[in-house]
Structure formats: structure tokens, C-alpha cells
Short mmCIF file of C-alpha atoms and ligand atoms in Angstrom, two decimals:
data_model
loop_
_atom_site.label_atom_id
_atom_site.label_comp_id
_atom_site.label_asym_id
_atom_site.label_seq_id
_atom_site.Cartn_x
_atom_site.Cartn_y
_atom_site.Cartn_z
CA MET L 3 28.39 8.56 38.28
CA LYS L 4 31.89 10.51 37.29
CA PRO L 5 32.54 12.11 33.70
CA VAL L 6 34.54 10.51 31.11
CA ALA L 7 37.97 12.60 31.11
CA PHE L 8 38.09 15.55 28.62
CA ASP L 9 40.09 18.51 27.77
CA TYR L 10 39.20 21.92 29.06
CA VAL L 11 39.32 24.91 27.49
CA LEU L 12 38.69 28.35 29.38
CA ALA L 13 37.31 30.57 26.69
CA GLU L 14 38.35 34.52 26.78
CA SER L 15 35.74 35.65 24.04
CA ILE L 16 32.86 34.46 21.61
CA ASP L 17 35.53 34.49 19.09
CA THR L 18 37.61 32.19 20.68
CA THR L 19 35.29 29.59 21.93
CA VAL L 20 33.87 29.60 18.03
CA ALA L 21 37.35 29.25 16.98
CA ALA L 22 37.67 26.18 19.63
CA LEU L 23 34.21 24.69 19.05
CA ALA L 24 35.16 24.42 14.86
CA ALA L 25 38.63 23.11 15.34
CA ALA L 26 37.22 20.09 17.73
CA GLY L 27 35.10 18.99 14.28
CA GLY L 28 32.38 18.33 16.45
CA GLU L 29 33.63 16.95 19.39
CA ALA L 30 33.69 19.79 21.78
CA LYS L 31 30.83 21.44 24.24
CA ILE L 32 30.10 24.80 25.38
CA LEU L 33 29.72 24.83 29.40
CA ALA L 34 27.76 27.72 30.38
CA GLY L 35 25.86 27.08 34.02
CA GLY L 36 26.44 23.16 33.72
CA GLN L 37 23.11 22.66 35.04
CA SER L 38 21.67 20.44 32.57
CA LEU L 39 25.11 19.31 30.91
CA VAL L 40 26.80 18.22 33.94
CA PRO L 41 24.49 15.86 34.63
CA MET L 42 24.27 14.21 31.23
CA LEU L 43 28.10 14.46 31.48
CA ASN L 44 27.93 12.35 35.13
CA PHE L 45 25.62 9.75 33.71
CA ARG L 46 27.65 9.41 30.96
CA LEU L 47 25.09 10.11 28.14
CA LEU L 48 27.83 12.82 26.68
CA ARG L 49 31.51 12.06 25.69
CA PRO L 50 32.43 15.19 24.37
CA ALA L 51 36.65 15.71 24.05
CA ILE L 52 36.91 19.05 24.84
CA LEU L 53 34.45 21.36 27.11
CA VAL L 54 34.38 24.99 26.01
CA ASP L 55 33.82 27.02 29.42
CA ILE L 56 32.23 30.28 28.65
CA ASN L 57 31.73 31.62 31.91
CA ARG L 58 34.92 33.77 32.42
CA ILE L 59 34.01 35.82 28.91
CA PRO L 60 33.65 39.07 29.70
CA ASP L 61 30.07 41.24 28.89
CA LEU L 62 28.26 38.03 28.40
CA ALA L 63 25.67 38.46 30.83
CA PHE L 64 23.73 41.49 30.71
CA ILE L 65 20.18 42.86 30.54
CA ASP L 66 20.26 45.92 28.62
CA GLU L 67 17.36 48.10 27.76
CA ARG L 68 17.31 49.75 24.08
CA ALA L 69 14.48 52.13 22.51
CA ASP L 70 12.62 49.34 21.25
CA HIS L 71 13.84 46.27 22.72
CA ILE L 72 15.67 44.68 25.60
CA ALA L 73 18.84 42.66 25.14
CA ILE L 74 19.97 39.98 27.08
CA GLY L 75 23.44 38.32 27.20
CA ALA L 76 23.59 34.64 26.50
CA LEU L 77 25.24 33.86 30.21
CA THR L 78 22.91 36.16 31.83
CA ARG L 79 21.99 33.58 35.32
CA HIS L 80 18.04 32.67 35.77
CA TYR L 81 18.40 33.98 39.13
CA ARG L 82 19.30 37.73 37.31
CA LEU L 83 16.51 37.22 35.29
CA GLU L 84 14.24 36.64 38.45
CA THR L 85 15.02 39.70 40.37
CA SER L 86 16.32 42.51 37.15
CA PRO L 87 14.24 45.63 37.68
CA ILE L 88 14.00 45.73 33.94
CA ILE L 89 12.80 42.94 33.50
CA ALA L 90 10.10 43.37 36.27
CA GLU L 91 8.90 46.47 34.00
CA HIS L 92 9.08 45.34 30.78
CA PHE L 93 8.34 41.43 31.13
CA PRO L 94 6.85 40.98 34.28
CA VAL L 95 5.45 37.13 32.77
CA VAL L 96 9.41 36.48 32.76
CA ALA L 97 10.29 37.23 36.29
CA GLU L 98 7.01 35.34 37.63
CA ALA L 99 8.16 31.92 35.25
CA MET L 100 11.43 32.29 36.48
CA ARG L 101 10.31 31.16 40.17
CA HIS L 102 9.43 28.13 38.60
CA VAL L 103 12.63 27.01 36.89
CA ALA L 104 14.45 24.65 39.09
CA HIS L 105 15.76 25.98 42.61
CA LEU L 106 17.69 28.71 43.84
CA ALA L 107 20.79 26.81 43.94
CA ILE L 108 20.23 26.23 40.42
CA ARG L 109 18.93 29.36 39.41
CA ASN L 110 22.25 30.91 40.82
CA ARG L 111 24.44 29.13 38.02
CA GLY L 112 22.13 28.34 35.08
CA THR L 113 21.54 30.39 31.97
CA ILE L 114 19.49 31.97 29.36
CA GLY L 115 22.03 30.94 26.59
CA GLY L 116 21.82 27.22 28.22
CA SER L 117 18.53 26.88 28.63
CA LEU L 118 16.52 28.19 25.30
CA SER L 119 20.15 25.79 23.69
CA HIS L 120 19.47 22.69 25.69
CA ALA L 121 15.75 22.75 24.50
CA ASP L 122 13.94 20.50 27.20
CA PRO L 123 10.43 20.27 26.03
CA ALA L 124 9.38 21.03 29.20
CA ALA L 125 11.08 24.40 30.01
CA GLU L 126 9.86 27.80 30.39
CA LEU L 127 12.61 30.13 28.87
CA PRO L 128 11.62 28.66 25.65
CA MET L 129 8.28 28.91 25.88
CA LEU L 130 8.89 32.61 26.84
CA ALA L 131 11.27 33.22 24.17
CA LEU L 132 8.11 32.09 21.58
CA LEU L 133 5.45 33.89 23.43
CA LEU L 134 7.56 37.13 23.31
CA ASP L 135 8.89 36.46 19.46
CA ALA L 136 12.10 37.10 20.94
CA THR L 137 15.17 36.48 18.61
CA LEU L 138 18.12 34.54 19.20
CA HIS L 139 21.69 35.89 17.92
CA VAL L 140 24.23 33.21 17.12
CA VAL L 141 28.03 33.75 16.01
CA SER L 142 29.41 30.97 13.73
CA PRO L 143 32.98 30.55 12.23
CA THR L 144 31.32 32.46 9.22
CA GLY L 145 29.99 35.41 11.10
CA PRO L 146 26.50 36.17 13.29
CA ARG L 147 23.43 35.20 12.20
CA ALA L 148 20.06 35.73 13.59
CA ILE L 149 16.89 33.46 14.14
CA ALA L 150 13.62 34.16 14.98
CA ALA L 151 12.89 31.71 18.43
CA TRP L 152 9.96 30.33 16.00
CA ASP L 153 12.37 28.75 13.86
CA PHE L 154 15.01 27.66 16.19
CA PHE L 155 13.16 24.90 18.43
CA LEU L 156 13.37 21.56 16.27
CA GLY L 157 12.66 18.71 18.69
CA PRO L 158 13.08 17.63 22.08
CA LEU L 159 17.16 19.11 23.10
CA THR L 160 17.11 19.64 19.16
CA VAL L 161 17.68 23.69 18.09
CA ASP L 162 19.18 25.39 15.01
CA LEU L 163 22.79 25.26 16.29
CA ALA L 164 25.95 23.79 14.47
CA ALA L 165 28.14 22.04 16.64
CA ASP L 166 30.30 25.20 15.74
CA GLU L 167 27.93 27.81 16.93
CA MET L 168 27.49 29.85 20.11
CA LEU L 169 24.10 31.37 21.02
CA THR L 170 25.42 35.16 22.58
CA ARG L 171 22.53 37.23 23.14
CA VAL L 172 18.79 37.20 22.64
CA THR L 173 16.60 40.27 22.06
CA ILE L 174 13.00 40.84 22.79
CA PRO L 175 10.67 43.40 21.33
CA LYS L 176 8.72 45.91 23.86
CA LEU L 177 5.21 44.80 24.40
CA PRO L 178 2.68 47.55 23.38
CA PRO L 179 1.08 49.54 26.49
CA VAL L 180 -1.99 48.20 27.80
CA THR L 181 -1.14 44.35 27.92
CA GLY L 182 -1.92 42.38 30.81
CA TRP L 183 0.08 39.18 30.85
CA SER L 184 0.05 35.63 32.84
CA PHE L 185 1.90 32.68 33.73
CA VAL L 186 0.59 29.88 35.13
CA GLU L 187 2.20 25.72 35.12
CA VAL L 188 1.45 22.78 37.40
CA ALA L 189 4.26 20.70 38.39
CA ARG L 190 4.52 17.84 40.50
CA ARG L 191 6.56 19.69 43.44
CA THR L 192 7.80 23.38 43.37
CA GLY L 193 10.94 23.97 40.65
CA ASP L 194 10.15 20.70 38.96
CA PHE L 195 9.61 20.46 35.04
CA ALA L 196 6.42 21.32 34.57
CA LEU L 197 3.86 18.62 33.56
CA ALA L 198 2.18 21.37 31.27
CA ALA L 199 2.67 25.65 31.47
CA VAL L 200 0.72 28.11 29.62
CA ALA L 201 1.70 32.08 29.12
CA VAL L 202 -0.40 34.24 27.70
CA THR L 203 -0.45 38.00 26.77
CA LEU L 204 -3.37 40.20 25.72
CA THR L 205 -3.00 43.87 24.25
CA LEU L 206 -6.31 45.51 24.33
CA ARG L 207 -7.41 48.09 21.84
CA ASP L 208 -10.44 49.87 22.60
CA GLY L 209 -11.37 47.56 25.39
CA LEU L 210 -10.96 44.93 22.70
CA ILE L 211 -8.25 42.05 22.28
CA GLY L 212 -6.05 43.65 19.67
CA GLU L 213 -3.40 40.82 20.11
CA ALA L 214 -3.25 37.30 21.84
CA ARG L 215 -0.32 35.74 22.48
CA ILE L 216 -0.36 31.80 24.10
CA ALA L 217 2.22 29.65 24.53
CA MET L 218 2.58 26.48 25.94
CA THR L 219 5.13 23.56 26.88
CA GLY L 220 5.25 20.36 28.63
CA ILE L 221 2.87 19.63 25.73
CA ASP L 222 5.11 18.49 22.87
CA GLU L 223 8.72 17.69 21.52
CA THR L 224 8.56 21.88 21.44
CA PRO L 225 7.62 24.64 23.02
CA LYS L 226 4.54 25.68 21.04
CA ARG L 227 2.26 28.69 20.36
CA ALA L 228 -1.79 28.55 19.91
CA ASP L 229 -2.09 29.85 16.86
CA GLU L 230 -5.96 28.87 16.33
CA ALA L 231 -7.01 30.14 19.95
CA GLU L 232 -5.11 33.40 19.26
CA ALA L 233 -6.63 34.24 16.15
CA LEU L 234 -10.09 33.23 17.67
CA LEU L 235 -9.58 35.87 20.38
CA ALA L 236 -8.45 39.16 18.28
CA GLY L 237 -10.71 41.75 17.90
CA ARG L 238 -13.29 40.08 20.73
CA LYS L 239 -13.96 41.01 24.11
CA LEU L 240 -12.85 38.18 26.80
CA THR L 241 -16.22 36.29 27.83
CA ALA L 242 -17.06 32.69 29.33
CA ASP L 243 -18.01 31.70 25.94
CA LEU L 244 -14.67 32.94 24.01
CA ILE L 245 -12.68 31.56 26.83
CA ASP L 246 -14.57 27.91 26.78
CA ALA L 247 -13.68 28.34 22.46
CA ALA L 248 -9.95 29.20 23.03
CA ILE L 249 -9.58 26.02 25.48
CA ALA L 250 -11.17 24.10 22.92
CA ALA L 251 -9.00 24.92 20.34
CA VAL L 252 -6.18 24.69 22.12
CA ARG L 253 -7.11 20.90 23.33
CA ALA L 254 -7.96 19.95 19.57
CA ASN L 255 -4.42 20.95 18.80
CA VAL L 256 -1.92 19.67 20.72
CA ASN L 257 -0.66 16.43 21.43
CA PRO L 258 0.85 15.62 24.74
CA PRO L 259 3.32 12.65 25.47
CA THR L 260 1.95 10.39 28.07
CA ASP L 261 4.88 9.13 30.37
CA LEU L 262 5.84 8.24 34.25
CA HIS L 263 4.32 11.43 35.71
CA ALA L 264 0.96 11.82 33.67
CA SER L 265 -1.36 10.72 30.75
CA SER L 266 -1.49 12.35 27.38
CA ASP L 267 -5.23 12.54 28.14
CA TYR L 268 -4.80 14.24 31.43
CA ARG L 269 -2.22 16.91 29.96
CA ARG L 270 -4.50 17.77 27.33
CA HIS L 271 -7.27 18.45 29.89
CA LEU L 272 -4.47 20.86 31.95
CA ILE L 273 -3.19 22.67 28.78
CA GLY L 274 -6.91 23.75 28.61
CA VAL L 275 -7.63 24.34 32.56
CA LEU L 276 -4.40 26.41 32.69
CA THR L 277 -5.26 28.43 29.13
CA GLY L 278 -8.45 29.39 30.88
CA ARG L 279 -6.67 30.64 33.78
CA ALA L 280 -4.33 32.28 31.93
CA LEU L 281 -6.41 34.10 29.99
CA ALA L 282 -9.07 35.74 32.56
CA ASP L 283 -5.62 36.41 34.67
CA ALA L 284 -4.15 38.57 31.89
CA TRP L 285 -7.33 39.57 30.98
CA ARG L 286 -7.83 41.26 34.02
CA ARG L 287 -4.48 42.75 34.61
CA ALA L 288 -5.01 44.44 31.49
CA GLY L 289 -7.82 46.01 33.09
CA GLY L 290 -10.79 44.66 30.95
CA GLU L 291 -14.44 44.36 31.70
CA LYS L 292 -15.22 41.56 33.89
CA PRO L 293 -15.62 38.43 31.49
CA MET M 30 43.29 15.75 29.57
CA SER M 31 46.29 17.64 31.88
CA ALA M 32 45.86 18.69 35.23
CA ARG M 33 45.42 21.79 35.64
CA ALA M 34 46.58 24.25 38.83
CA ILE M 35 43.73 25.86 40.74
CA LYS M 36 43.98 28.45 43.82
CA VAL M 37 40.92 28.11 45.77
CA THR M 38 39.48 29.86 49.21
CA VAL M 39 37.73 27.39 51.04
CA ASN M 40 36.10 28.48 54.67
CA GLY M 41 38.80 31.20 54.78
CA VAL M 42 42.03 28.99 53.83
CA ALA M 43 43.62 29.46 50.76
CA TYR M 44 44.46 26.22 48.84
CA GLU M 45 47.14 25.31 45.54
CA ARG M 46 46.27 22.19 44.21
CA SER M 47 46.94 20.39 40.67
CA VAL M 48 43.44 18.74 39.42
CA GLU M 49 41.88 16.23 36.44
CA PRO M 50 39.45 18.79 34.49
CA ARG M 51 37.07 16.45 35.69
CA LEU M 52 36.74 16.65 38.97
CA LEU M 53 33.75 17.62 40.30
CA LEU M 54 34.04 20.46 43.26
CA ALA M 55 32.14 17.82 45.62
CA ASP M 56 34.61 15.19 44.88
CA PHE M 57 37.67 17.87 44.83
CA LEU M 58 36.15 19.32 48.45
CA ARG M 59 35.89 15.69 50.04
CA HIS M 60 38.40 13.90 48.73
CA THR M 61 41.73 16.06 47.75
CA LEU M 62 40.91 18.97 51.20
CA GLY M 63 39.27 15.77 53.16
CA LEU M 64 36.22 18.51 53.55
CA THR M 65 33.50 15.59 53.97
CA GLY M 66 31.10 17.65 55.59
CA THR M 67 29.88 18.12 52.05
CA HIS M 68 27.75 15.27 51.07
CA VAL M 69 26.56 13.50 47.51
CA GLY M 70 23.48 11.98 46.83
CA CYS M 71 22.70 11.81 43.48
CA GLU M 72 25.24 13.91 41.25
CA HIS M 73 22.84 14.93 39.15
CA GLY M 74 21.82 18.31 41.14
CA VAL M 75 18.36 16.84 42.19
CA CYS M 76 19.09 16.14 45.69
CA GLY M 77 20.38 19.19 46.95
CA ALA M 78 22.80 17.38 49.53
CA CYS M 79 26.21 18.87 47.81
CA THR M 80 24.84 22.40 48.23
CA VAL M 81 27.89 24.59 48.92
CA LEU M 82 28.27 28.27 48.51
CA VAL M 83 30.55 29.71 45.47
CA ASP M 84 31.41 33.59 45.91
CA GLY M 85 28.37 33.83 48.40
CA ASP M 86 25.55 32.03 46.23
CA SER M 87 24.81 28.40 46.76
CA ALA M 88 25.33 25.93 44.26
CA ARG M 89 25.39 22.11 43.40
CA SER M 90 28.90 21.22 43.41
CA CYS M 91 27.75 18.18 41.85
CA LEU M 92 27.30 20.06 38.85
CA MET M 93 30.62 22.35 39.02
CA PHE M 94 34.07 20.88 38.47
CA ALA M 95 36.90 21.95 40.65
CA VAL M 96 38.61 23.53 37.89
CA GLN M 97 36.07 26.17 37.06
CA ALA M 98 36.41 27.63 41.25
CA ASP M 99 39.69 28.73 40.20
CA GLY M 100 40.02 31.99 42.32
CA ALA M 101 36.55 31.36 43.86
CA ARG M 102 35.50 31.91 47.57
CA ILE M 103 33.90 28.65 48.34
CA GLU M 104 31.75 28.12 52.10
CA THR M 105 31.20 24.20 53.10
CA VAL M 106 28.70 23.81 56.02
CA GLU M 107 32.29 23.54 57.80
CA SER M 108 32.62 27.37 57.83
CA LEU M 109 28.93 27.67 59.61
CA GLY M 110 30.24 26.42 63.14
CA THR M 111 31.72 24.16 65.48
CA ILE M 112 29.79 21.73 67.77
CA GLY M 113 30.70 23.85 70.85
CA GLN M 114 29.88 27.30 68.76
CA MET M 115 26.91 26.65 66.65
CA ASN M 116 25.62 29.45 64.10
CA ALA M 117 22.12 30.46 64.73
CA LEU M 118 20.96 28.74 61.93
CA GLN M 119 22.33 25.41 63.56
CA GLU M 120 21.16 26.17 67.06
CA ALA M 121 17.66 26.19 65.04
CA PHE M 122 18.25 22.93 63.47
CA HIS M 123 19.15 21.44 66.91
CA GLU M 124 16.43 22.85 68.91
CA HIS M 125 13.93 21.96 66.07
CA HIS M 126 15.02 18.21 66.07
CA ALA M 127 15.46 19.23 62.05
CA LEU M 128 17.67 16.23 61.51
CA GLN M 129 18.04 12.17 62.42
CA CYS M 130 20.82 10.94 60.16
CA GLY M 131 22.09 14.06 58.85
CA PHE M 132 22.83 13.09 55.26
CA CYS M 133 20.86 16.09 53.85
CA THR M 134 21.51 18.32 56.70
CA PRO M 135 24.82 20.03 55.15
CA GLY M 136 23.13 20.88 51.97
CA MET M 137 19.45 22.07 54.10
CA LEU M 138 21.98 24.30 55.92
CA MET M 139 23.82 25.91 53.05
CA THR M 140 20.84 26.29 51.20
CA ALA M 141 19.16 28.00 54.04
CA THR M 142 22.03 30.32 54.37
CA ASP M 143 21.72 31.73 50.78
CA LEU M 144 17.61 31.71 50.98
CA MET M 145 17.72 33.98 54.36
CA ARG M 146 20.20 36.34 52.42
CA LYS M 147 17.86 36.53 49.37
CA TYR M 148 14.11 36.02 50.23
CA PRO M 149 11.85 37.25 52.96
CA LEU M 150 10.77 33.82 53.36
CA ALA M 151 7.71 35.51 55.13
CA SER M 152 5.75 32.22 54.77
CA ASP M 153 6.26 28.54 55.32
CA ASP M 154 5.14 28.16 51.74
CA GLU M 155 7.51 30.40 50.87
CA ILE M 156 10.25 28.60 53.22
CA ARG M 157 8.85 24.79 51.32
CA GLU M 158 9.12 26.02 48.17
CA GLY M 159 12.87 27.35 48.85
CA LEU M 160 13.91 24.05 50.52
CA SER M 161 12.21 22.01 47.49
CA GLY M 162 15.33 21.27 46.06
CA ASN M 163 16.83 19.40 49.06
CA LEU M 164 15.91 15.77 49.94
CA CYS M 165 15.26 14.91 53.15
CA ARG M 166 14.52 10.65 53.61
CA CYS M 167 13.41 11.03 57.37
CA THR M 168 12.06 14.20 58.90
CA GLY M 169 9.09 14.66 56.65
CA TYR M 170 10.48 18.14 56.37
CA GLU M 171 8.01 19.73 58.88
CA HIS M 172 10.90 20.24 61.68
CA ILE M 173 13.76 21.66 58.94
CA VAL M 174 10.93 24.09 57.80
CA ARG M 175 9.97 25.07 61.64
CA ALA M 176 13.95 25.48 62.76
CA VAL M 177 14.06 27.89 59.71
CA ARG M 178 11.19 30.19 60.70
CA ALA M 179 12.94 30.62 63.84
CA ALA M 180 15.85 31.14 61.90
CA VAL M 181 14.10 34.08 60.37
CA GLY M 182 12.54 35.57 63.43
CA ARG M 183 15.72 35.12 65.10
CA ALA M 184 17.69 36.89 62.62
CA LYS M 185 14.54 39.91 61.92
CA ASP M 186 14.70 40.33 66.19
CA ALA M 187 18.36 40.42 65.87
CA PRO M 188 19.94 44.24 66.43
CA SER M 189 21.73 45.41 63.18
C1 FAD E 29 17.36 19.51 39.48
C2 FAD E 29 17.00 20.61 38.05
C3 FAD E 29 15.62 21.13 38.06
C4 FAD E 29 15.79 21.83 36.79
N1 FAD E 29 14.49 22.53 37.08
C5 FAD E 29 14.33 23.29 35.87
C6 FAD E 29 13.02 23.94 35.08
O1 FAD E 29 12.25 23.60 36.56
N2 FAD E 29 12.85 24.35 34.29
C7 FAD E 29 13.96 24.69 33.49
O2 FAD E 29 13.74 25.10 32.20
N3 FAD E 29 14.85 24.66 33.64
C8 FAD E 29 15.50 23.35 34.88
N4 FAD E 29 16.41 22.93 35.04
C9 FAD E 29 17.60 23.00 34.26
C10 FAD E 29 18.35 24.50 34.21
O3 FAD E 29 17.52 25.46 33.91
C11 FAD E 29 19.59 24.78 33.25
O4 FAD E 29 20.41 25.82 33.55
C12 FAD E 29 19.56 24.91 31.41
O5 FAD E 29 18.47 23.87 31.27
C13 FAD E 29 20.75 24.97 31.13
O6 FAD E 29 21.12 26.18 31.45
P1 FAD E 29 23.28 25.88 31.45
O7 FAD E 29 23.19 27.54 31.71
O8 FAD E 29 23.06 25.52 32.80
O9 FAD E 29 23.43 25.31 30.56
P2 FAD E 29 24.33 23.96 30.29
O10 FAD E 29 24.39 22.82 31.27
O11 FAD E 29 25.97 24.83 30.48
O12 FAD E 29 24.63 23.53 28.96
C14 FAD E 29 23.30 23.18 28.39
C15 FAD E 29 23.34 22.81 26.91
O13 FAD E 29 23.63 24.17 26.03
C16 FAD E 29 24.77 24.29 25.51
N5 FAD E 29 24.86 25.69 25.40
C17 FAD E 29 25.13 26.42 26.39
N6 FAD E 29 25.38 27.55 26.66
C18 FAD E 29 25.71 27.69 25.11
C19 FAD E 29 25.86 28.93 24.06
N7 FAD E 29 25.23 30.16 24.96
N8 FAD E 29 25.04 28.54 22.57
C20 FAD E 29 25.50 27.49 22.47
N9 FAD E 29 25.33 25.98 23.12
C21 FAD E 29 25.34 26.39 24.24
C22 FAD E 29 25.91 23.21 26.01
O14 FAD E 29 26.58 23.05 24.99
C23 FAD E 29 24.83 21.70 26.72
O15 FAD E 29 24.51 21.31 25.37
C24 FAD E 29 16.90 22.07 36.07
C25 FAD E 29 18.19 21.34 36.27
C26 FAD E 29 18.12 20.95 37.45
C27 FAD E 29 19.85 20.24 37.99
S1 FES E 30 24.32 15.10 44.72
FE1 FES E 30 24.70 17.14 44.02
S2 FES E 30 22.74 17.54 44.32
FE2 FES E 30 22.41 15.41 44.69
S1 FES E 31 17.58 13.53 58.25
FE1 FES E 31 18.46 12.03 57.11
S2 FES E 31 17.91 12.70 55.06
FE2 FES E 31 17.28 14.26 56.07
#
């Protein structure tokens, strides 16, 4: 199908984008990579009166290293995250995960800002934002505000962004030294949205787990952190028994959907298996003793 | 909803046209310019048949509007070669029987062109992963993978 007619605004800056959104009173949508928005327009699931194209705003696509964090511009394409030396050095878990996001032609266009704002419940970047305690920087007509990833994802395709707000930048605190990581996913086909995926970081202190982070996607209305399992792991050495306990904690705390592709029970089983693999992987990468 | 004037270079030829904002790049290429080599299957990014290169990078032409291509350099399957003079990738598709009905072929060729520039494609797994966003209902993929493998090998052997 073809989209309904709309007016097209080529935005020159963040301020003109926000002004155009505000003037449209909820009838306008930002067009970034278009890889989620245009399918919805083609199906006429969305009929915005105006599209505000942010693709030519200067200085909106960047990956910058600062003293204690990495800053990523909203228009940064998936392919750039996949191949950036800064990302490979500081967040190899992101580089690894990006290979699972769609296909090259889609990664060439899709943006981090678009993926986070769209918030598909099986997408990878929202779970990574949660895993890495990212902060999302938003500009609204009244000025800028910052939101923790933790507070941003409200439901399927629903985030804490008003119709006249624009996500401009994501900042991610650097990880402490001696941090191991892992990203594991099961999808029906390479590049498809995840049936379930788990991302882990384990930071070791004196040979024990100082901090464990576990993020999951595809298992609920929004991506989730596995709080209970994380707490269980802190201060311990990774052993086979501890992995089993973490798996049980994860399975007890998720409520996965049933759909055409997999049942709730299958996804719950899967999320446990993936958690076990990811923990062992991250522990090995951190240089921990064989569990 | 007013039409916009755009300038684009397609396969080396400069065009100036007036387009409605909702016109998809795929439809612009096919209907406005008459370049029907680019195929349209699903119109939501899933089949890959409409893949073209935009400023050198592969993109789904069903997920871009023609207005967004203003100032851009587009390459379609028509840029690769002619029936008398196919490029090495097309030759490899021909030799390895990598097409039957040919509907998916333009997208496969444009995708493989970008994949070969960006990834080593050292294993068949990597080739399959790269092509996984392009659907073919005829070949069973095996011959397409073989063709790409042959083209990668040839590119490696070619004097640089
Ligand atoms: C076949 C296919 C397979 C895919 N597979 C995957 C996958 O496996 N995993 C995955 O994560 N994704 C997948 N995607 C989606 C892809 O990652 C998209 O690129 C992403 O979801 C949206 O990014 P975008 O830049 O294209 O945003 P757009 O499509 O342009 O926009 C998406 C939404 O976000 C809003 N928006 C965009 N940018 C901003 C901003 N800066 N501020 C505020 N609002 C904004 C838009 O208004 C729109 O509502 C797939 C897409 C396709 C077509
Ligand atoms: S027609 Fe564009 S991907 Fe199917
Ligand atoms: S050759 Fe017929 S769809 Fe691929």
C-alpha cells in the first residue's frame, strides 16, 4: 500500500524540529531512518499530517568519547554503531548486538534515536540502553530534559516522549575495568526481531562479582533488567549452582507473551537458557575462574 | 501536500523532477523514471526486492521517499551491466543458476554488491547472514550463496 498524503518539512536544526512538532499540535511525526515509521505509513496504520525529516540536521550523528562517558547522537545509524572503534573498545556488547539488528540495508539507514523512540518490545537497542544505564537527552519546546533509560520505556511502542519532543542524544557511562560481557539472542531467522535475547555485564572485584547486570528483551511489554538475579549474583563467585539459581530467578520474574512465533512457556524456558549462557560467557571474558 | 522539485543522479544520469512527498523512492524509480529493474514485493522492508544503493550504501527504496533523495546518487540494478556485458557478480549469478523467475534478483545483486564492500564474507554462514533480508521463493538460496561465494573469490583473485 501507499501512505496517505502528508506535508514534508525538511528540518534544519533541533529547534526548528521541535517548533514544527509543536505547531502541528500532535499531527506531526519525526522521520529519522524511516525503517519502522515508513512500513506503518505504507500500511496506513499511521496517518500523520506532517513528517519532519531530521536526516539533514548537522551534527546529529556522532559517537564521541568524553572523560567518563560516551555520547551518541540520535541520528547515528545502526551500521555506524556496529563498526565504530569507540563502541568496539568501550561497549563491545553493543557492537556484537548490532549484528542481530535487521539487515545491512536497514542498518545503513536505521538510527539509535529511532529505535529507542519506537521501542519495539523485541528490539535490541532499548535493552542495551537499560543494560548500560544510559541517559536519554530530549529537547522539548520548554527546553532540554534528561531521562534515565530505566524510566523511558513505558509499554510496547510507548515511551516517555511527548508529541512535540525530540530525542537528541544518548549518553552512556563507561564500564569499570575488569568487566566481562555477553549478548545472546534467538530469532527465527538472522536479522529478525528476537524471540528472546539476553545481555549481561559482570564486573569483577577481587575475583568475585562486584556488579552484575542482566537485561532482557522479547519477554515482556518493555525490555527489563533482572533485578532479583542481579542481586543474587553480587559478591559471589560464579558457580554452576549460582547460574541455576539466577536462571530460576529470571524465569520466575518474567511474563512473556504468546504469539504466532512462540508460546509464553517456550520464551520463559528460552530466557533461562540464554541467561545461563550469557553469564558463563561474561564471567569467562572477565577472566573469572572456570565455574 | 504540494509537490517538491528534486535533483537526483540515477546510474550516472542527472534528473530534475517534481514529486509528491508521499511518493516512495521505489515508485519514483519505476514509474517516474521508467527504471523497472528495481522490484517491489512487500512495501514494508521485509523482502529486499527493492534494494538500491543510496550514496553507495544499500537501502530499501520502499522505505524512503523520493524527496529524501534530493541531491543523492542512486544506483539501481541497471547500473551493474548489460545483457552483452554483465559485471562479475552478474556473471557469477548466471553461471551458478542463482535465479529462476528473477523477481528477487535485482535486490540480491544490489545487496551482495554492498555486502562485498563491507564484510569479508569469508564463510558461507556469513554470506547467508548477509542475504537473510532478501527473500527468494524459487531457488532455495543454495545457488545464490554459491554465486556470491564465487564472486567474492574472484574479487579476491583480481589484481588490485
Ligand atoms: C525488515 C526489518 C527488520 C527489522 N529488524 C529489527 C531487529 O531485529 N531489531 C531491531 O531493533 N530493529 C529492527 N528493525 C527496526 C529498525 O531497527 C529501525 O531502524 C528502528 O526501529 C527505527 O529507527 P529509524 O531511525 O528507522 O526510525 P523511524 O522509522 O524514522 O522512526 C521510528 C519512530 O520513532 C520516532 N522518532 C525517530 N527519531 C526520533 C527522535 N530523534 N526523537 C523522537 N522521535 C523519533 C518516529 O517519529 C517514529 O515514530 C527492523 C526493521 C525492518 C524494516
Ligand atoms: S518491497 Fe521493499 S523490502 Fe519488499
Ligand atoms: S528467483 Fe524467483 S524469487 Fe528468487
